[in-house]
GROMACS .gro file of C-alpha atoms in nm:
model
  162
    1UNK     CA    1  10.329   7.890  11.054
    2UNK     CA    2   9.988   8.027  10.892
    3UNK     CA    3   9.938   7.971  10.499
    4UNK     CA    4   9.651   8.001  10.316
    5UNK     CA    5   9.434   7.723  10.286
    6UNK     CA    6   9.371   7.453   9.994
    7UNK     CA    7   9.072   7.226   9.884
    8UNK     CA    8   9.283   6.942  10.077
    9UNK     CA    9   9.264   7.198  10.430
   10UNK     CA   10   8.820   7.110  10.366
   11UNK     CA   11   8.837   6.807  10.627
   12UNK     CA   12   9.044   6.983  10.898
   13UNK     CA   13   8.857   7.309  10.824
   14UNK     CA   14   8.532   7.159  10.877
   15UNK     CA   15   8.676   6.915  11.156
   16UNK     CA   16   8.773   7.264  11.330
   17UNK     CA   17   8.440   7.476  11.260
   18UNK     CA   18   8.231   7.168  11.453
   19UNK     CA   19   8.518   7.170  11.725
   20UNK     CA   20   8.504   7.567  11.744
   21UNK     CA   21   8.064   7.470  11.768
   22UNK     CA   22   8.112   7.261  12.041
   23UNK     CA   23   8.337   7.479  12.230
   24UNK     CA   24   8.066   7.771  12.172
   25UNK     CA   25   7.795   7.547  12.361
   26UNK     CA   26   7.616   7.522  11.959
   27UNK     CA   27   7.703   7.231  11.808
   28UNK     CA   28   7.359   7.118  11.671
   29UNK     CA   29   7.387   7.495  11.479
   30UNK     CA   30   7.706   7.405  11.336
   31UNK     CA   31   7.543   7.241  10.967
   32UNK     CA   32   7.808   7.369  10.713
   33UNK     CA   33   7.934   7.022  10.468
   34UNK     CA   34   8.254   7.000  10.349
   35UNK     CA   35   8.111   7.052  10.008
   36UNK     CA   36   7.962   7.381  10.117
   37UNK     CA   37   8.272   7.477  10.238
   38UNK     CA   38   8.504   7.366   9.925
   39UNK     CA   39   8.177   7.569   9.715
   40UNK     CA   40   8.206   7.867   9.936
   41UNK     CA   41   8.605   7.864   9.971
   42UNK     CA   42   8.715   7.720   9.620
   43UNK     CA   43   8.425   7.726   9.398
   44UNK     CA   44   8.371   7.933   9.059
   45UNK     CA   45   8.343   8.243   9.276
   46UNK     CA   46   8.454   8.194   9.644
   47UNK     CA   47   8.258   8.377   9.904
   48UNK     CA   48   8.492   8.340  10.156
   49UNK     CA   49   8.891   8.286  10.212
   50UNK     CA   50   9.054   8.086  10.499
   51UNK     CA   51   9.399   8.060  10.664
   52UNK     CA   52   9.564   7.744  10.857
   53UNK     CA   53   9.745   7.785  11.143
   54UNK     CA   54  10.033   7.477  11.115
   55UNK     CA   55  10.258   7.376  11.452
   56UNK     CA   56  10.598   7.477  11.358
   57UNK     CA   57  10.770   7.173  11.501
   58UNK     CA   58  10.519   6.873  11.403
   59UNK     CA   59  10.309   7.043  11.073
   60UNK     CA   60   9.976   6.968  11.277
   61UNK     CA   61   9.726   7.204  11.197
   62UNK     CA   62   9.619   7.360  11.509
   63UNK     CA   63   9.371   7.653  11.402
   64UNK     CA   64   9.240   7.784  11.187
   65UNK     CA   65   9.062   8.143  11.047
   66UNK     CA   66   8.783   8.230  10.786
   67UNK     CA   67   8.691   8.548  10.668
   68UNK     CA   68   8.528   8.735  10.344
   69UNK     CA   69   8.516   9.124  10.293
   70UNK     CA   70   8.265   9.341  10.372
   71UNK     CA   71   8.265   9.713  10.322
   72UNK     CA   72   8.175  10.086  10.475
   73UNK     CA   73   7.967  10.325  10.351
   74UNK     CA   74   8.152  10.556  10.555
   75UNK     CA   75   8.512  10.497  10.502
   76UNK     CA   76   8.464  10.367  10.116
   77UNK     CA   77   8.640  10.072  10.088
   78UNK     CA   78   8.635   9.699  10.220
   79UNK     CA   79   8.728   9.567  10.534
   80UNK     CA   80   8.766   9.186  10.687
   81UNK     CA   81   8.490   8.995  10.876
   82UNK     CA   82   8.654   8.725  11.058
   83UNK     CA   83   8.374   8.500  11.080
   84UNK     CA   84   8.568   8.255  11.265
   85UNK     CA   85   8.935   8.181  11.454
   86UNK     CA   86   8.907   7.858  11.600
   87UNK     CA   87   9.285   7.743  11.817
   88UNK     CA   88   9.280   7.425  11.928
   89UNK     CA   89   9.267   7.378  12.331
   90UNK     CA   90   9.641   7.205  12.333
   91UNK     CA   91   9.791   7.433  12.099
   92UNK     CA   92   9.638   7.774  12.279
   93UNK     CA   93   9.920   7.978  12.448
   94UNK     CA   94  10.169   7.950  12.149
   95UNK     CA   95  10.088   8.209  11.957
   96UNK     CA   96   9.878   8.060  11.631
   97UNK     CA   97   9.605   8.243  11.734
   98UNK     CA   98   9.783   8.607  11.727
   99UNK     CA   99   9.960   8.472  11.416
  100UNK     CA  100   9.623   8.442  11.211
  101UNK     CA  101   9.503   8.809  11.347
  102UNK     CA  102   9.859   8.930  11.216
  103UNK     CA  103   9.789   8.767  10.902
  104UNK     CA  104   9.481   8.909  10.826
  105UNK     CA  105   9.593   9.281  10.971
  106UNK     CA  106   9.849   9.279  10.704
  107UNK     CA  107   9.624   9.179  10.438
  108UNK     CA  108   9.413   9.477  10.553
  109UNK     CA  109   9.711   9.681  10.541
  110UNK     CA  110   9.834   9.575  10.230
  111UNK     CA  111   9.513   9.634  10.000
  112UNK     CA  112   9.383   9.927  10.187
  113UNK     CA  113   9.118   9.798  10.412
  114UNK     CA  114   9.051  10.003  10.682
  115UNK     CA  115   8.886   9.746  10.939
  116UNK     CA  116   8.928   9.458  11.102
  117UNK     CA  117   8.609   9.351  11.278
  118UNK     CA  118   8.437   8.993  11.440
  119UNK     CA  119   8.209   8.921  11.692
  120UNK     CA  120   8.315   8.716  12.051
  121UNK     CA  121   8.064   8.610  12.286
  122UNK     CA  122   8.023   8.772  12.607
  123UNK     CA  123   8.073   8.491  12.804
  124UNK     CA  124   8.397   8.435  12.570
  125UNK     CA  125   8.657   8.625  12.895
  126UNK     CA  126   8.964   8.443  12.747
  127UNK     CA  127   8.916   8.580  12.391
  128UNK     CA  128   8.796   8.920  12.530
  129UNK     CA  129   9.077   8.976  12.697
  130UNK     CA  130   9.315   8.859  12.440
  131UNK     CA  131   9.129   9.017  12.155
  132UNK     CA  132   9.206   9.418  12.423
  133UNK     CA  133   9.553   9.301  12.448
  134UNK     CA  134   9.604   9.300  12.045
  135UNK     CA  135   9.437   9.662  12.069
  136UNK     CA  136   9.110   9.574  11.950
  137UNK     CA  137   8.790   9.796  12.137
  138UNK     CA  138   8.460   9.648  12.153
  139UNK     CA  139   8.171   9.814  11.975
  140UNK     CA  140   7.941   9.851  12.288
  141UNK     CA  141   7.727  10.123  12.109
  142UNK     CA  142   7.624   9.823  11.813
  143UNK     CA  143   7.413   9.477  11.864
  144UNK     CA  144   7.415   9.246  11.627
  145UNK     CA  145   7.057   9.114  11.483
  146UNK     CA  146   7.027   8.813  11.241
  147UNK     CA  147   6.725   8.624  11.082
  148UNK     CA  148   6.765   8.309  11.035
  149UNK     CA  149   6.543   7.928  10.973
  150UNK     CA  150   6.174   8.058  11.044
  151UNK     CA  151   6.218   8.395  11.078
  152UNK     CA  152   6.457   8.450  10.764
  153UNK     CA  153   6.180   8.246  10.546
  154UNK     CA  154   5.877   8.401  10.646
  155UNK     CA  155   6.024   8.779  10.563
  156UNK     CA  156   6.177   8.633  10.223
  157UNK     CA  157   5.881   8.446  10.095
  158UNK     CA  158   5.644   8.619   9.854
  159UNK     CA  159   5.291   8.693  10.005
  160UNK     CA  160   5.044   8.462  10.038
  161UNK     CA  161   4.792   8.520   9.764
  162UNK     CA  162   4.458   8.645   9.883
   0.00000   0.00000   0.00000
Protein backbone atom coordinates (compact mmCIF):
# COMPACT_ATOMS: atom_id res chain seq x y z
CA UNK A 1 0.00 0.00 0.00
CA UNK A 2 1.71 3.57 -0.62
CA UNK A 3 -0.16 6.77 0.91
CA UNK A 4 1.06 9.93 1.31
CA UNK A 5 2.83 10.75 4.27
CA UNK A 6 1.81 12.71 7.64
CA UNK A 7 3.74 14.74 10.36
CA UNK A 8 3.36 11.32 12.46
CA UNK A 9 5.41 9.33 9.15
CA UNK A 10 8.68 12.20 10.56
CA UNK A 11 10.28 9.34 12.86
CA UNK A 12 10.08 6.46 10.32
CA UNK A 13 10.93 8.93 7.51
CA UNK A 14 13.97 10.05 9.13
CA UNK A 15 14.61 6.45 10.69
CA UNK A 16 14.60 5.40 6.81
CA UNK A 17 16.74 8.41 5.23
CA UNK A 18 19.76 7.37 7.94
CA UNK A 19 19.04 3.61 7.00
CA UNK A 20 19.00 4.51 3.13
CA UNK A 21 22.75 6.66 4.42
CA UNK A 22 24.12 3.75 5.74
CA UNK A 23 23.26 1.51 2.98
CA UNK A 24 24.90 4.26 0.54
CA UNK A 25 28.35 3.83 2.51
CA UNK A 26 27.45 7.92 3.87
CA UNK A 27 26.07 7.86 6.96
CA UNK A 28 28.12 10.65 8.70
CA UNK A 29 26.50 12.91 5.48
CA UNK A 30 23.15 11.93 6.41
CA UNK A 31 22.42 15.33 9.02
CA UNK A 32 18.70 16.07 8.15
CA UNK A 33 16.49 16.37 11.98
CA UNK A 34 13.22 15.36 12.18
CA UNK A 35 12.34 18.97 12.63
CA UNK A 36 13.95 19.81 9.32
CA UNK A 37 12.09 17.30 7.82
CA UNK A 38 8.46 18.09 9.43
CA UNK A 39 9.73 22.12 8.27
CA UNK A 40 10.58 20.98 4.83
CA UNK A 41 7.57 18.37 4.41
CA UNK A 42 4.73 20.10 6.55
CA UNK A 43 5.75 23.52 7.28
CA UNK A 44 4.06 26.96 6.15
CA UNK A 45 5.35 26.21 2.65
CA UNK A 46 6.65 22.59 2.15
CA UNK A 47 9.62 22.18 -0.07
CA UNK A 48 9.24 18.78 -0.53
CA UNK A 49 6.39 15.88 -0.50
CA UNK A 50 6.90 12.21 0.59
CA UNK A 51 5.10 8.86 0.14
CA UNK A 52 5.11 5.63 2.58
CA UNK A 53 5.30 2.45 1.34
CA UNK A 54 3.03 0.23 4.12
CA UNK A 55 3.26 -3.94 4.08
CA UNK A 56 -0.10 -4.94 3.02
CA UNK A 57 -0.44 -7.80 5.46
CA UNK A 58 1.22 -6.32 8.82
CA UNK A 59 0.86 -2.13 8.16
CA UNK A 60 4.80 -1.94 8.70
CA UNK A 61 6.18 0.72 6.83
CA UNK A 62 8.76 -0.69 4.68
CA UNK A 63 9.93 2.32 2.33
CA UNK A 64 9.64 5.06 1.70
CA UNK A 65 10.01 8.07 -1.27
CA UNK A 66 10.66 11.93 -1.24
CA UNK A 67 10.50 14.16 -3.94
CA UNK A 68 9.78 18.08 -4.83
CA UNK A 69 9.31 19.51 -8.46
CA UNK A 70 11.65 20.90 -10.52
CA UNK A 71 11.10 22.19 -13.99
CA UNK A 72 12.47 22.46 -17.88
CA UNK A 73 13.25 25.22 -19.70
CA UNK A 74 12.80 23.14 -22.59
CA UNK A 75 9.62 21.30 -22.22
CA UNK A 76 7.84 24.24 -20.00
CA UNK A 77 6.45 22.70 -17.24
CA UNK A 78 7.53 20.79 -13.94
CA UNK A 79 8.71 17.50 -13.51
CA UNK A 80 9.56 15.15 -10.23
CA UNK A 81 13.03 14.83 -8.58
CA UNK A 82 12.96 11.80 -6.56
CA UNK A 83 15.51 12.71 -4.17
CA UNK A 84 15.20 9.54 -2.43
CA UNK A 85 13.39 5.76 -2.50
CA UNK A 86 14.70 3.99 0.30
CA UNK A 87 13.00 -0.17 0.55
CA UNK A 88 13.91 -1.79 3.36
CA UNK A 89 16.42 -4.95 2.87
CA UNK A 90 13.52 -7.57 4.19
CA UNK A 91 10.79 -6.08 2.40
CA UNK A 92 12.84 -5.73 -1.18
CA UNK A 93 11.42 -8.18 -3.81
CA UNK A 94 7.67 -7.40 -3.06
CA UNK A 95 7.03 -4.80 -5.03
CA UNK A 96 6.90 -1.42 -2.61
CA UNK A 97 9.59 -0.17 -4.38
CA UNK A 98 7.86 -0.25 -8.04
CA UNK A 99 4.70 0.78 -6.16
CA UNK A 100 6.24 4.26 -5.07
CA UNK A 101 7.75 4.82 -8.83
CA UNK A 102 4.02 4.04 -10.01
CA UNK A 103 2.86 6.49 -7.62
CA UNK A 104 4.80 9.22 -8.53
CA UNK A 105 4.49 8.37 -12.58
CA UNK A 106 0.86 8.93 -12.15
CA UNK A 107 1.18 12.05 -10.34
CA UNK A 108 3.36 13.13 -13.31
CA UNK A 109 0.74 11.98 -15.53
CA UNK A 110 -2.00 13.41 -13.86
CA UNK A 111 -0.81 17.21 -13.60
CA UNK A 112 1.14 17.25 -16.75
CA UNK A 113 4.69 16.74 -15.80
CA UNK A 114 6.67 15.54 -18.37
CA UNK A 115 9.69 13.88 -16.35
CA UNK A 116 10.50 11.66 -13.99
CA UNK A 117 14.18 11.90 -13.09
CA UNK A 118 16.77 10.77 -9.86
CA UNK A 119 20.14 9.97 -9.56
CA UNK A 120 21.53 6.08 -8.54
CA UNK A 121 25.01 5.46 -7.84
CA UNK A 122 27.10 3.61 -10.14
CA UNK A 123 28.06 1.11 -7.94
CA UNK A 124 24.11 0.89 -7.13
CA UNK A 125 23.78 -2.67 -9.98
CA UNK A 126 20.57 -3.77 -8.15
CA UNK A 127 18.77 -0.40 -8.58
CA UNK A 128 20.32 0.06 -12.09
CA UNK A 129 18.99 -2.73 -13.29
CA UNK A 130 15.64 -2.43 -11.75
CA UNK A 131 15.37 1.26 -12.43
CA UNK A 132 16.04 -0.27 -17.02
CA UNK A 133 13.46 -2.78 -16.27
CA UNK A 134 10.69 0.03 -15.34
CA UNK A 135 11.92 1.72 -18.75
CA UNK A 136 13.93 4.33 -17.31
CA UNK A 137 17.46 5.30 -19.62
CA UNK A 138 20.31 6.74 -17.92
CA UNK A 139 21.49 10.21 -18.84
CA UNK A 140 25.16 9.22 -19.73
CA UNK A 141 25.64 12.53 -21.73
CA UNK A 142 24.94 14.67 -18.04
CA UNK A 143 27.19 14.66 -14.62
CA UNK A 144 25.94 15.91 -11.82
CA UNK A 145 28.07 18.80 -9.88
CA UNK A 146 27.10 20.10 -6.36
CA UNK A 147 28.73 22.62 -3.87
CA UNK A 148 28.35 21.97 -0.75
CA UNK A 149 30.05 22.81 3.28
CA UNK A 150 33.35 24.74 2.19
CA UNK A 151 32.96 25.05 -1.19
CA UNK A 152 29.15 26.22 -1.19
CA UNK A 153 30.25 29.02 1.56
CA UNK A 154 33.18 30.40 0.10
CA UNK A 155 31.24 31.11 -3.49
CA UNK A 156 28.11 32.49 -1.41
CA UNK A 157 29.88 34.74 0.97
CA UNK A 158 30.25 38.42 0.10
CA UNK A 159 33.94 39.50 -0.66
CA UNK A 160 36.28 40.11 1.72
CA UNK A 161 36.67 43.85 2.04
CA UNK A 162 39.98 45.19 0.86
Amino acid sequence: MIRTATPADIPVIHALVRDLATYEKAPDEAKATEEQLREALFGERPAAFAHIAQDDASGDVVGFSLWFLNFSTWRGVHGIYLEDLYVRPEARGGGHGKALLTELARICVERGYERLEWSVLDWNEPSINFYQALGARPQDEWTVYRLTDDALTSLGSPPAAS
